[in-house]
GROMACS .gro file of C-alpha atoms in nm:
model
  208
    1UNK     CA    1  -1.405  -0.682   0.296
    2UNK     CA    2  -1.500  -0.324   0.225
    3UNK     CA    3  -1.557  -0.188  -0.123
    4UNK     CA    4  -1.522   0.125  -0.297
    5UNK     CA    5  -1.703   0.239  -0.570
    6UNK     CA    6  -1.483   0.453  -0.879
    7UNK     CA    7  -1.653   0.774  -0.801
    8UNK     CA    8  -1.532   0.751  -0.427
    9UNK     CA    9  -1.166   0.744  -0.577
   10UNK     CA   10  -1.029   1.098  -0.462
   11UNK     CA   11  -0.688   1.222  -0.586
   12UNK     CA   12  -0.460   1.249  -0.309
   13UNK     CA   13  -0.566   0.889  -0.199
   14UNK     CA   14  -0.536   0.519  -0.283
   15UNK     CA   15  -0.658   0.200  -0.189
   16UNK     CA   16  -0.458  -0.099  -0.041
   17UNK     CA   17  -0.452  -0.390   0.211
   18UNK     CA   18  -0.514  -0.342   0.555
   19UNK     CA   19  -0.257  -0.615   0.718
   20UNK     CA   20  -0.135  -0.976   0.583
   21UNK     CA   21  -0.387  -1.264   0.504
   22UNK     CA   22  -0.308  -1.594   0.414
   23UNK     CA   23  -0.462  -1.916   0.301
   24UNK     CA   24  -0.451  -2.232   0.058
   25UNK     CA   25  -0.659  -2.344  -0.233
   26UNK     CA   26  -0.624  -2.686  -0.353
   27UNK     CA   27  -0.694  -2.785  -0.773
   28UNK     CA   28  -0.680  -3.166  -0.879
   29UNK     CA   29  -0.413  -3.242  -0.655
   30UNK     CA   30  -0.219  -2.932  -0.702
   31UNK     CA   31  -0.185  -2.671  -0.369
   32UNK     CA   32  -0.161  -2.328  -0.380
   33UNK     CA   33  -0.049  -2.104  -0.045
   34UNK     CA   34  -0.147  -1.772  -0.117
   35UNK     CA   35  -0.049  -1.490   0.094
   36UNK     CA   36  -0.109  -1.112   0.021
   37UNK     CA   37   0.029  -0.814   0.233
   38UNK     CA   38   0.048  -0.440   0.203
   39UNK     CA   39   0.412  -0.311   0.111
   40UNK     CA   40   0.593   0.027   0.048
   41UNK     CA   41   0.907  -0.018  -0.136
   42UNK     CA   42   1.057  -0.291  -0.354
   43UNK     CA   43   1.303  -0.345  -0.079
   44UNK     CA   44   1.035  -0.450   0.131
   45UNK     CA   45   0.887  -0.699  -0.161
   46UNK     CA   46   1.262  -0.861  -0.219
   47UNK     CA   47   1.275  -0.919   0.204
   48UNK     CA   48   0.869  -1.094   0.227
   49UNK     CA   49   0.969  -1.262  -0.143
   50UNK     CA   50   1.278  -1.417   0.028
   51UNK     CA   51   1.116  -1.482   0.335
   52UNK     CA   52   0.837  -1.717   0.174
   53UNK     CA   53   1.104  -1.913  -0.009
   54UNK     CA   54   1.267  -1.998   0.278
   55UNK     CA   55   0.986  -2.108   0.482
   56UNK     CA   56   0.808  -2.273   0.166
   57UNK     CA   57   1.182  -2.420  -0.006
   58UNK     CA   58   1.010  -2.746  -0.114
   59UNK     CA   59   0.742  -2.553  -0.318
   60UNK     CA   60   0.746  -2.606  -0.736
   61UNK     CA   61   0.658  -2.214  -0.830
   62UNK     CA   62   0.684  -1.887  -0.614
   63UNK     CA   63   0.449  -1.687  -0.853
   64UNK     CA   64   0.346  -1.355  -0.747
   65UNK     CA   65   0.261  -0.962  -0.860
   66UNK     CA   66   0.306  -0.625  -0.686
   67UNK     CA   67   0.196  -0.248  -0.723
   68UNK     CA   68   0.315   0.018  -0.574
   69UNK     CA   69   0.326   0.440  -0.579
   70UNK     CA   70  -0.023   0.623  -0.619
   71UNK     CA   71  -0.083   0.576  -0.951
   72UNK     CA   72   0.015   0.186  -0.941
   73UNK     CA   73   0.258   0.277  -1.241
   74UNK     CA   74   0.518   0.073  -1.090
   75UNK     CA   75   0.456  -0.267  -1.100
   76UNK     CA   76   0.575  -0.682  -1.180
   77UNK     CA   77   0.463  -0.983  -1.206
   78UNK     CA   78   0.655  -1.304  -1.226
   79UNK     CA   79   0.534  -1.659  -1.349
   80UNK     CA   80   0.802  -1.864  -1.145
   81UNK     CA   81   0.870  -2.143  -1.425
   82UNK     CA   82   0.532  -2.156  -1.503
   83UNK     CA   83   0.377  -2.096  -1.878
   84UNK     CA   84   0.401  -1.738  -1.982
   85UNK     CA   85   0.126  -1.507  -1.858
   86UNK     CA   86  -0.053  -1.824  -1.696
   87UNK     CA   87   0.033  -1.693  -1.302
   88UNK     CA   88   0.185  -1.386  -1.237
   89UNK     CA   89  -0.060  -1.181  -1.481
   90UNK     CA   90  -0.394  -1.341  -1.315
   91UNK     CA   91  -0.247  -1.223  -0.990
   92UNK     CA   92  -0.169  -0.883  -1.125
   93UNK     CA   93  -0.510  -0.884  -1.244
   94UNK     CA   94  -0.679  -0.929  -0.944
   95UNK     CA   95  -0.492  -0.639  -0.780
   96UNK     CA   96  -0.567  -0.414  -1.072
   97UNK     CA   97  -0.946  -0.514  -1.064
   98UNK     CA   98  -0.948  -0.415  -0.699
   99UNK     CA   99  -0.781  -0.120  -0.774
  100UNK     CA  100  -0.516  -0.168  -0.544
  101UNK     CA  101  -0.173  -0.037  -0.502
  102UNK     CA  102   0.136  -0.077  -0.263
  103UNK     CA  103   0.020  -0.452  -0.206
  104UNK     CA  104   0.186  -0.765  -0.264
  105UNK     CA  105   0.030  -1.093  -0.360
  106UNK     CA  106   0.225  -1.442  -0.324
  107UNK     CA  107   0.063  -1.780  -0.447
  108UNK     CA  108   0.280  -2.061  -0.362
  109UNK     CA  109   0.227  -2.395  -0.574
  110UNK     CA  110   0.311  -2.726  -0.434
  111UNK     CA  111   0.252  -2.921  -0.760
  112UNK     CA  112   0.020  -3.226  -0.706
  113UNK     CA  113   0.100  -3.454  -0.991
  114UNK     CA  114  -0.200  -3.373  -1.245
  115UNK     CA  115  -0.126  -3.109  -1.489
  116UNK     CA  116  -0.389  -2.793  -1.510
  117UNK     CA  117  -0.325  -2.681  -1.876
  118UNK     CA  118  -0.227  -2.328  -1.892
  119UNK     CA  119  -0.641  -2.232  -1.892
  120UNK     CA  120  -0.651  -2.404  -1.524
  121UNK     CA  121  -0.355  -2.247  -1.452
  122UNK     CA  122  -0.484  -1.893  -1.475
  123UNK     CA  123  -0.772  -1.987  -1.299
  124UNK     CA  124  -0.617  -2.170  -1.024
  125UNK     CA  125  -0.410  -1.886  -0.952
  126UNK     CA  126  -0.646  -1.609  -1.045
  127UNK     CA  127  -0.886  -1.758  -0.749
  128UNK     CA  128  -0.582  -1.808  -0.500
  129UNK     CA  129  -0.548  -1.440  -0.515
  130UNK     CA  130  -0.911  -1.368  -0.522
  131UNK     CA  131  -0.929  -1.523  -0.180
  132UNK     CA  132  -0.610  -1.350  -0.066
  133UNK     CA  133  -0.740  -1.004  -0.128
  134UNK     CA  134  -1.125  -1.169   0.017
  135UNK     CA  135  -0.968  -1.255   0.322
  136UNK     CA  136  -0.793  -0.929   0.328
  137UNK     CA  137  -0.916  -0.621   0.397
  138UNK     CA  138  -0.916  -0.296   0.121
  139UNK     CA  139  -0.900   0.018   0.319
  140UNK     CA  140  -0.852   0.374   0.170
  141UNK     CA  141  -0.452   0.548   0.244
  142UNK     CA  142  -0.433   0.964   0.199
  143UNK     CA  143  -0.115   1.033   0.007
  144UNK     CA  144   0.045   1.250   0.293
  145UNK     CA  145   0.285   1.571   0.272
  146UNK     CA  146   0.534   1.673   0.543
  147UNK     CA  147   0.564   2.027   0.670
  148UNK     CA  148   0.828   2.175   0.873
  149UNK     CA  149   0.737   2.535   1.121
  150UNK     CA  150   0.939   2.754   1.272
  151UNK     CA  151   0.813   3.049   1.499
  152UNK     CA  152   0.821   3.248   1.783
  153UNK     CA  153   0.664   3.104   2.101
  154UNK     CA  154   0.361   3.422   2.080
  155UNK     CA  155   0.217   3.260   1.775
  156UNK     CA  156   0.151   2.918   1.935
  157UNK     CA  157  -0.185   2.942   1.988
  158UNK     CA  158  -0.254   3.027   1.600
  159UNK     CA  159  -0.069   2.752   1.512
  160UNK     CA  160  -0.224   2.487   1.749
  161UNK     CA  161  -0.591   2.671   1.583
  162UNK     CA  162  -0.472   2.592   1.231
  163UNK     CA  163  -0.315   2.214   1.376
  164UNK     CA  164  -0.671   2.165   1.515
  165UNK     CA  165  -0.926   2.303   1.238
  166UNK     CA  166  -0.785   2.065   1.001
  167UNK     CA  167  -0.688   1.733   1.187
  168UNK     CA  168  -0.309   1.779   1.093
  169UNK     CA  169  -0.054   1.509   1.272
  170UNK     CA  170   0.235   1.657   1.463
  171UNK     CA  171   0.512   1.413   1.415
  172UNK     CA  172   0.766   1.619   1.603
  173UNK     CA  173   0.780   1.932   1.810
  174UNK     CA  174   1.012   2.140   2.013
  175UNK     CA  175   0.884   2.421   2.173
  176UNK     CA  176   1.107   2.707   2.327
  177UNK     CA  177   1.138   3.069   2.254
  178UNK     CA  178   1.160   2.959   1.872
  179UNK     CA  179   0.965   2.663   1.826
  180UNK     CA  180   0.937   2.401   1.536
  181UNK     CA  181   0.677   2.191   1.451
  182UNK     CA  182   0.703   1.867   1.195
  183UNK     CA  183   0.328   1.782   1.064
  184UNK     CA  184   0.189   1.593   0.812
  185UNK     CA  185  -0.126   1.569   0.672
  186UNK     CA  186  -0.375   1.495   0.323
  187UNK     CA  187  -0.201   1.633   0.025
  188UNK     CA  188  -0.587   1.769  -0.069
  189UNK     CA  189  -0.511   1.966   0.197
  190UNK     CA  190  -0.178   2.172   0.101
  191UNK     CA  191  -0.322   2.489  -0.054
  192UNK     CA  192  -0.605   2.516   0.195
  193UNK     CA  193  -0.329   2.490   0.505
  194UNK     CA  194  -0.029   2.679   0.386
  195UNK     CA  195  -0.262   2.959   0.288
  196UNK     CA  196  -0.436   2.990   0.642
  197UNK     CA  197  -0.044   2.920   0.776
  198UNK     CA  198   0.056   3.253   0.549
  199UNK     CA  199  -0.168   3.495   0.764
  200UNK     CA  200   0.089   3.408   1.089
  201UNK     CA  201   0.343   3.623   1.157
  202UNK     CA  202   0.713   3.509   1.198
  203UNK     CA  203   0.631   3.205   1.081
  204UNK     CA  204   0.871   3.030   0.819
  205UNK     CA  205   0.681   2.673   0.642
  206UNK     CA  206   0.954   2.446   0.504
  207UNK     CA  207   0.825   2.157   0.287
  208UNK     CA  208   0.962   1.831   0.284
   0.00000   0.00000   0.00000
């Protein structure tokens, strides 16, 4: 797992999980699945939340926390019938602690006929999510803007110079006497490209 100290923490990026990891922890009897993945919407989070209860329908508690948008302003977490604050909040905590966003943590509780207490509660699930984000790994996303061209075919080359200096994507392209480019890149990048984008003639910048 890679980590990132605060003063690496650059404004037009965030940090979040690189795939889906998945595991179980057991406590006096008690087994929790715990499953963490990197999501984008809370469409996505209601399709994996479903998902899990389906394959795992036997389970006693589905108890789980998300983040998501830059900032990680937007986020839940949800105790599943268990004692308030003793699940979903030690899962949201472990997210927060990693300083993660867009992710999606899941610890599953098959309940194994000795009862934690609501103190072994928090730190039965706190670890299963511990482990979800260890066996994870944290890997830094650039917040990225879209930008639509449009110019005549002479002023290609400029273009492709300003495409190239600073590693922008093309997503798109059609090239023809008026061409049009779709491109996205770093949002720490907008001022520095649209200005060197400016000095082109003909050329018309749309952004999305």
């Amino acid at each position: 797992m890679d980590h990132f100290s605060e003063n690496e923490t650059q404004l037009d990026s965030f940090l979040t999980l690189a795939g889906r990891s998945e595991g179980n922890y057991k406590d006096r009897g008690s087994k929790f699945l715990y499953f963490a993945l990197p999501v984008n919407s809370e469409e996505e989070i209601k399709t994996q939340l479903a998902s899990l209860r389906k394959a795992y329908f036997d389970a006693s508690h589905h108890c789980y926390a998300w983040v998501l948008g830059q900032d990680g302003s937007s986020f839940r977490a949800n105790d599943d019938g268990e004692p308030n604050h003793s699940a979903g909040d030690p899962i949201l905590g472990q997210i927060r602690s990693n300083q993660l966003t867009n992710v999606l943590i899941v610890v599953v509780r098959y309940f194994g006929g000795t009862k934690l207490g609501v103190s072994g509660l928090i730190q039965a699930y706190k670890t299963a999510a511990a482990l979800a984000i260890e066996a994870n790994q944290i890997l830094r996303e650039w917040v990225k803007i879209k930008l639509e061209l449009r110019f005549p075919y002479p002023a290609m080359n400029e273009v492709m110079k300003v495409v190239k200096a600073n590693g922008l994507t093309i997503i798109s392209q059609e090239m023809a006497l008026d061409c049009m480019l779709t491109l996205s890149f770093r949002a720490g990048l907008k001022h520095e490209v649209l200005e060197k984008l400016e000095e082109i003639e003909a050329l018309s910048v749309r952004l999305d």
